[in-house]
Coordinates of C-alpha atoms in Angstrom, one line a residue:
M214 CA 132.2 64.9 288.0
T215 CA 129.6 65.8 285.3
K216 CA 126.4 67.3 286.7
P217 CA 123.2 65.1 286.1
I218 CA 120.8 66.8 283.8
V219 CA 117.2 67.4 284.6
T220 CA 114.7 68.7 281.9
L221 CA 111.4 70.2 283.1
A222 CA 108.9 69.6 280.3
T223 CA 106.4 72.4 279.8
C224 CA 104.3 73.7 276.9
A225 CA 104.5 76.6 274.6
D226 CA 101.9 78.5 276.7
Y227 CA 104.4 78.3 279.7
P228 CA 107.9 78.5 278.1
E229 CA 109.4 79.5 281.5
L230 CA 107.2 77.1 283.5
D231 CA 104.2 77.9 285.5
V232 CA 104.5 80.5 288.2
D233 CA 104.3 77.7 290.9
D234 CA 107.2 75.9 289.3
Q235 CA 109.6 78.9 288.5
A236 CA 111.8 78.4 291.7
L237 CA 112.4 74.9 290.9
P238 CA 115.5 75.3 288.3
D239 CA 117.4 77.1 290.9
A240 CA 116.5 74.6 293.7
L241 CA 117.8 72.0 291.5
A242 CA 121.1 73.9 290.6
E243 CA 121.6 74.3 294.2
R244 CA 121.6 70.4 294.5
G245 CA 124.3 69.9 291.8
I246 CA 122.0 69.4 289.0
E247 CA 122.0 71.1 285.6
P248 CA 118.4 72.2 285.2
R249 CA 116.8 72.8 281.8
I250 CA 113.5 73.7 280.5
A251 CA 112.0 72.5 277.2
V252 CA 108.6 72.6 275.5
W253 CA 107.4 68.9 275.0
N254 CA 106.7 69.3 271.4
D255 CA 109.6 71.5 270.2
P256 CA 111.0 69.7 267.3
D257 CA 114.5 71.1 267.9
V258 CA 114.8 69.3 271.4
D259 CA 117.0 66.1 271.6
W260 CA 115.2 64.1 274.3
N261 CA 118.0 61.6 274.3
E262 CA 120.3 64.3 275.6
A263 CA 117.7 65.7 278.1
G264 CA 118.6 63.5 281.2
I265 CA 115.7 62.8 283.6
V266 CA 112.7 64.6 282.0
V267 CA 110.1 65.7 284.7
L268 CA 106.6 66.4 283.6
R269 CA 105.4 69.8 284.6
S270 CA 103.5 72.6 282.9
V271 CA 102.3 70.5 279.9
R272 CA 98.8 71.9 280.1
D273 CA 98.0 71.5 276.5
Y274 CA 98.5 67.7 276.3
A275 CA 94.6 67.2 276.5
K276 CA 93.7 69.2 273.5
K277 CA 92.5 66.9 270.8
R278 CA 95.1 68.0 268.2
N279 CA 97.9 67.2 270.8
Y280 CA 96.6 64.3 272.8
E281 CA 97.7 61.2 270.5
S282 CA 101.1 63.1 269.7
F283 CA 101.6 63.7 273.4
L284 CA 101.2 60.1 274.4
R285 CA 103.7 59.1 271.4
W286 CA 106.2 61.6 272.7
A287 CA 105.9 60.3 276.4
H288 CA 106.9 56.9 275.1
S289 CA 109.7 58.4 273.1
V290 CA 111.4 60.0 276.1
P291 CA 114.2 57.6 277.4
R292 CA 113.8 58.8 281.2
L293 CA 110.3 60.3 281.8
L294 CA 108.8 61.0 285.1
N295 CA 106.3 60.0 285.7
H296 CA 106.6 56.9 283.8
P297 CA 104.7 56.8 280.2
A298 CA 102.9 53.5 281.4
V299 CA 101.4 55.8 284.1
V300 CA 100.8 58.8 281.8
D301 CA 98.7 56.4 279.4
W302 CA 96.0 55.6 281.9
N303 CA 95.9 58.8 284.0
S304 CA 95.5 61.0 280.9
D305 CA 91.9 59.7 280.8
K306 CA 89.5 59.9 283.7
H307 CA 88.0 56.6 282.9
Y308 CA 90.6 55.6 285.2
L309 CA 88.3 56.5 288.1
Q310 CA 86.1 53.5 287.2
R311 CA 89.1 51.4 287.7
M312 CA 90.0 52.9 290.9
S313 CA 86.5 52.3 292.2
G314 CA 87.2 48.8 291.4
H315 CA 90.2 48.9 293.8
G316 CA 87.9 49.9 296.5
V317 CA 88.2 53.8 296.3
P318 CA 84.7 55.4 296.1
M319 CA 84.1 58.2 293.5
I320 CA 81.3 60.5 292.9
P321 CA 78.4 58.8 291.2
T322 CA 78.9 59.5 287.4
M323 CA 76.9 59.2 284.3
W324 CA 79.4 58.5 281.3
L325 CA 78.2 59.4 278.0
E326 CA 80.4 57.9 275.4
P327 CA 80.6 59.6 272.0
E328 CA 80.2 56.4 269.9
R329 CA 76.7 56.0 271.4
G330 CA 75.5 58.9 269.1
F331 CA 73.3 60.6 271.7
S332 CA 70.8 63.2 270.6
K333 CA 70.2 66.3 272.6
H334 CA 67.0 64.7 274.0
Q335 CA 69.0 61.5 275.2
V336 CA 71.6 63.7 276.8
H337 CA 68.8 65.8 278.6
T338 CA 67.4 62.6 279.9
R339 CA 70.7 61.7 281.4
F340 CA 70.9 64.9 283.5
P341 CA 69.8 64.9 287.1
A342 CA 66.4 66.1 287.8
H343 CA 67.1 68.4 290.5
G344 CA 70.2 70.2 292.2
D345 CA 73.4 71.4 290.6
F346 CA 75.4 69.1 288.4
V347 CA 78.9 69.3 286.6
V348 CA 79.6 68.2 283.0
K349 CA 83.2 67.7 281.9
P350 CA 85.2 65.8 279.4
A351 CA 87.2 62.8 280.5
V352 CA 90.3 63.9 278.9
S353 CA 91.2 67.4 280.1
S354 CA 93.8 69.4 282.0
G355 CA 93.7 72.1 284.3
G356 CA 89.8 71.8 284.7
R357 CA 89.4 73.0 281.0
G358 CA 85.9 72.2 279.6
T359 CA 84.2 71.8 282.9
G360 CA 81.1 73.6 283.7
R361 CA 78.4 73.6 286.6
Y362 CA 74.8 73.9 285.9
T363 CA 71.3 73.9 287.5
A364 CA 69.0 71.0 286.6
T365 CA 65.8 72.9 287.2
D366 CA 66.8 76.1 285.4
A367 CA 65.8 75.8 281.6
R368 CA 68.6 77.9 280.4
S369 CA 71.2 76.4 282.4
R370 CA 70.1 72.9 281.5
S371 CA 70.2 73.9 277.8
E372 CA 73.7 75.2 278.1
A373 CA 74.6 72.1 279.8
I374 CA 73.3 70.1 276.8
N375 CA 75.1 72.3 274.4
D376 CA 78.3 71.8 276.4
A377 CA 77.9 68.0 276.4
M378 CA 77.1 67.9 272.8
H379 CA 80.1 70.0 272.0
H380 CA 82.4 67.5 273.6
L381 CA 80.6 64.3 272.2
G382 CA 80.7 65.9 268.7
R383 CA 84.6 66.0 269.1
G384 CA 84.8 62.4 270.0
R385 CA 85.2 63.1 273.9
T386 CA 83.6 61.1 276.6
V387 CA 81.4 63.3 278.9
M388 CA 81.2 62.8 282.6
V389 CA 78.0 64.1 284.4
Q390 CA 78.3 64.2 288.0
R391 CA 76.0 65.8 290.8
Y392 CA 77.6 68.9 292.2
L393 CA 78.4 68.0 295.9
E394 CA 77.4 70.7 298.5
E395 CA 80.3 69.5 300.7
V396 CA 82.7 71.1 298.0
D397 CA 81.0 74.6 298.7
R398 CA 81.1 73.9 302.6
K399 CA 84.7 72.5 302.9
G400 CA 86.3 72.8 299.5
E401 CA 88.5 69.9 298.2
L402 CA 91.6 68.4 299.9
S403 CA 94.7 67.8 297.9
L404 CA 97.4 65.5 299.2
V405 CA 100.8 65.9 297.4
Y406 CA 103.4 62.9 297.6
F407 CA 107.0 62.8 296.3
N408 CA 108.7 59.5 295.9
G409 CA 105.9 57.9 297.8
V410 CA 106.2 60.3 300.9
L411 CA 103.4 62.7 301.8
S412 CA 105.0 66.3 301.4
H413 CA 102.2 68.5 302.2
A414 CA 98.4 69.0 301.8
V415 CA 96.3 72.0 300.8
E416 CA 92.6 72.9 301.0
K417 CA 91.2 74.2 297.6
A418 CA 88.4 76.8 297.8
P419 CA 85.4 75.9 295.5
M420 CA 86.1 76.8 291.9
L421 CA 82.7 76.1 290.3
H422 CA 80.4 78.9 291.7
P423 CA 76.8 78.7 290.7
S424 CA 77.2 80.7 287.6
F425 CA 80.3 79.1 286.3
R426 CA 80.3 77.8 282.8
S427 CA 82.5 75.7 280.7
T428 CA 85.7 77.4 279.4
D429 CA 88.8 76.4 277.6
E430 CA 90.8 78.5 280.1
V431 CA 92.8 76.7 282.9
H432 CA 90.8 77.2 286.3
E433 CA 92.6 79.4 288.8
E434 CA 92.9 77.8 292.2
I435 CA 92.9 79.3 295.6
V436 CA 94.7 77.2 298.1
T437 CA 95.5 77.1 301.9
A438 CA 98.2 74.8 303.3
R439 CA 97.0 72.7 306.3
E440 CA 98.0 69.6 308.2
P441 CA 95.6 66.7 307.0
S442 CA 93.8 64.9 309.9
E443 CA 94.7 61.2 310.7
Q444 CA 91.5 60.3 308.9
E445 CA 92.5 62.1 305.8
W446 CA 96.0 60.7 305.8
L447 CA 94.6 57.3 306.2
W448 CA 92.4 58.0 303.3
G449 CA 95.3 59.1 301.2
E450 CA 97.2 56.0 301.9
R451 CA 94.0 54.0 300.9
V452 CA 94.1 55.8 297.6
R453 CA 97.9 55.5 297.1
K454 CA 97.4 51.6 297.6
A455 CA 94.9 51.5 295.0
I456 CA 96.9 53.6 292.6
H457 CA 99.8 51.2 292.9
G458 CA 97.3 48.2 292.4
L459 CA 96.2 49.9 289.1
I460 CA 99.8 50.4 288.2
K461 CA 100.7 46.8 288.5
E462 CA 97.5 45.8 286.7
T463 CA 98.3 48.0 283.6
A464 CA 102.2 47.8 283.6
G465 CA 102.6 44.3 285.0
R466 CA 104.9 45.7 287.7
D467 CA 104.9 48.5 290.2
I468 CA 106.4 51.9 289.4
Q469 CA 107.4 54.4 291.8
L470 CA 105.9 57.8 291.2
L471 CA 108.0 61.0 291.3
F472 CA 105.1 63.1 292.2
N473 CA 101.5 62.3 292.9
R474 CA 98.6 64.5 293.8
V475 CA 95.4 63.0 295.2
D476 CA 92.3 65.2 295.3
V477 CA 89.4 64.2 297.7
V478 CA 86.2 65.7 299.0
S479 CA 84.1 64.8 301.9
D480 CA 80.9 62.6 301.3
G481 CA 79.2 64.2 304.0
Q482 CA 79.0 60.9 305.9
G483 CA 82.4 60.7 307.5
G484 CA 84.1 59.3 304.4
F485 CA 85.5 60.8 301.2
Y486 CA 85.2 60.7 297.4
L487 CA 88.1 60.7 295.2
M488 CA 87.9 63.6 292.7
E489 CA 91.2 63.1 290.8
V490 CA 94.8 61.5 290.8
S491 CA 96.9 64.0 289.0
L492 CA 100.2 62.3 287.7
I493 CA 101.0 64.2 284.5
D494 CA 100.7 68.0 284.8
A495 CA 99.7 68.1 288.6
G496 CA 99.9 71.6 290.2
L497 CA 102.0 70.8 293.2
Y498 CA 101.4 73.9 295.2
L499 CA 105.2 74.5 295.7
G500 CA 104.6 77.9 297.1
S501 CA 101.9 76.8 299.5
T502 CA 104.5 75.8 302.4
P503 CA 108.1 76.5 303.0
E504 CA 109.0 72.9 302.6
A505 CA 107.1 72.1 299.5
L506 CA 109.7 73.3 296.9
T507 CA 112.5 71.8 299.1
N508 CA 110.8 68.4 299.3
F509 CA 110.3 68.3 295.4
A510 CA 113.8 69.3 294.7
D511 CA 115.1 66.7 297.1
A512 CA 112.7 64.1 295.4
I513 CA 114.1 64.9 292.0
A514 CA 117.8 64.9 293.2
Q515 CA 117.3 61.3 294.7
R516 CA 116.4 60.3 291.2
A517 CA 118.9 62.1 289.3
F518 CA 121.8 60.8 291.6
W519 CA 120.7 57.2 291.5

């Protein structure tokens, strides 16, 4: 019997996958699968011979020089997971507006669109008057281009203006959000699903400390595995329902997701805000719990042997 092929798509910066994914090929081989690793924009790769292609460490897809070619590549791959119709909308954080329309609260956000031609003064007037706030591009990966600033500090505010103008000048939508103190107190919660089933959850320590500034480097995350509360689990299900509502709205049909990471943060009033839905290059924290790698390899095997 011929072994099914599964190709793990990565980028040139991670030719052997991200550290968190490096045990995955062996886990797939143990399940009777022929695992391969390929850089998504390597011209020598024949994606028609790649079997099922699983998006993993494609961390460079959001760079301006790569973005459009990445989307075209996704649609050219015969069997891509997650599906290219999902990649299209999840690659741009404007999807959060649409999720809000499906009943999922998000952090109040000021959207600065590049076609508006904002001046520095106009950007300045759209920042909060007090407290800390975050500036980030709507198309980004791994937290690149995200900075935390203080509204009442003139130097910090000036740096935030320059950061926003930098992104706008390159045609990127900029998101301005008030920094939530709940992130410092409790961190973020990530719920990880494989084939629609909750696999594990981790609590992420705050990354944007008060002196944090925008960078093109991937942000390092510190995570701790823990069981979600019933309320958190129910909230995750609410988000999943909204995700599939958006999938049906955009693709005209439902599509099962191989992997899905939902990031939420407490709103300080007993509920949650949705921070992000990661369906492309999601860090899945496969080393955070003993069952995480097993669950993901099993989920891929289910698809490979269908």
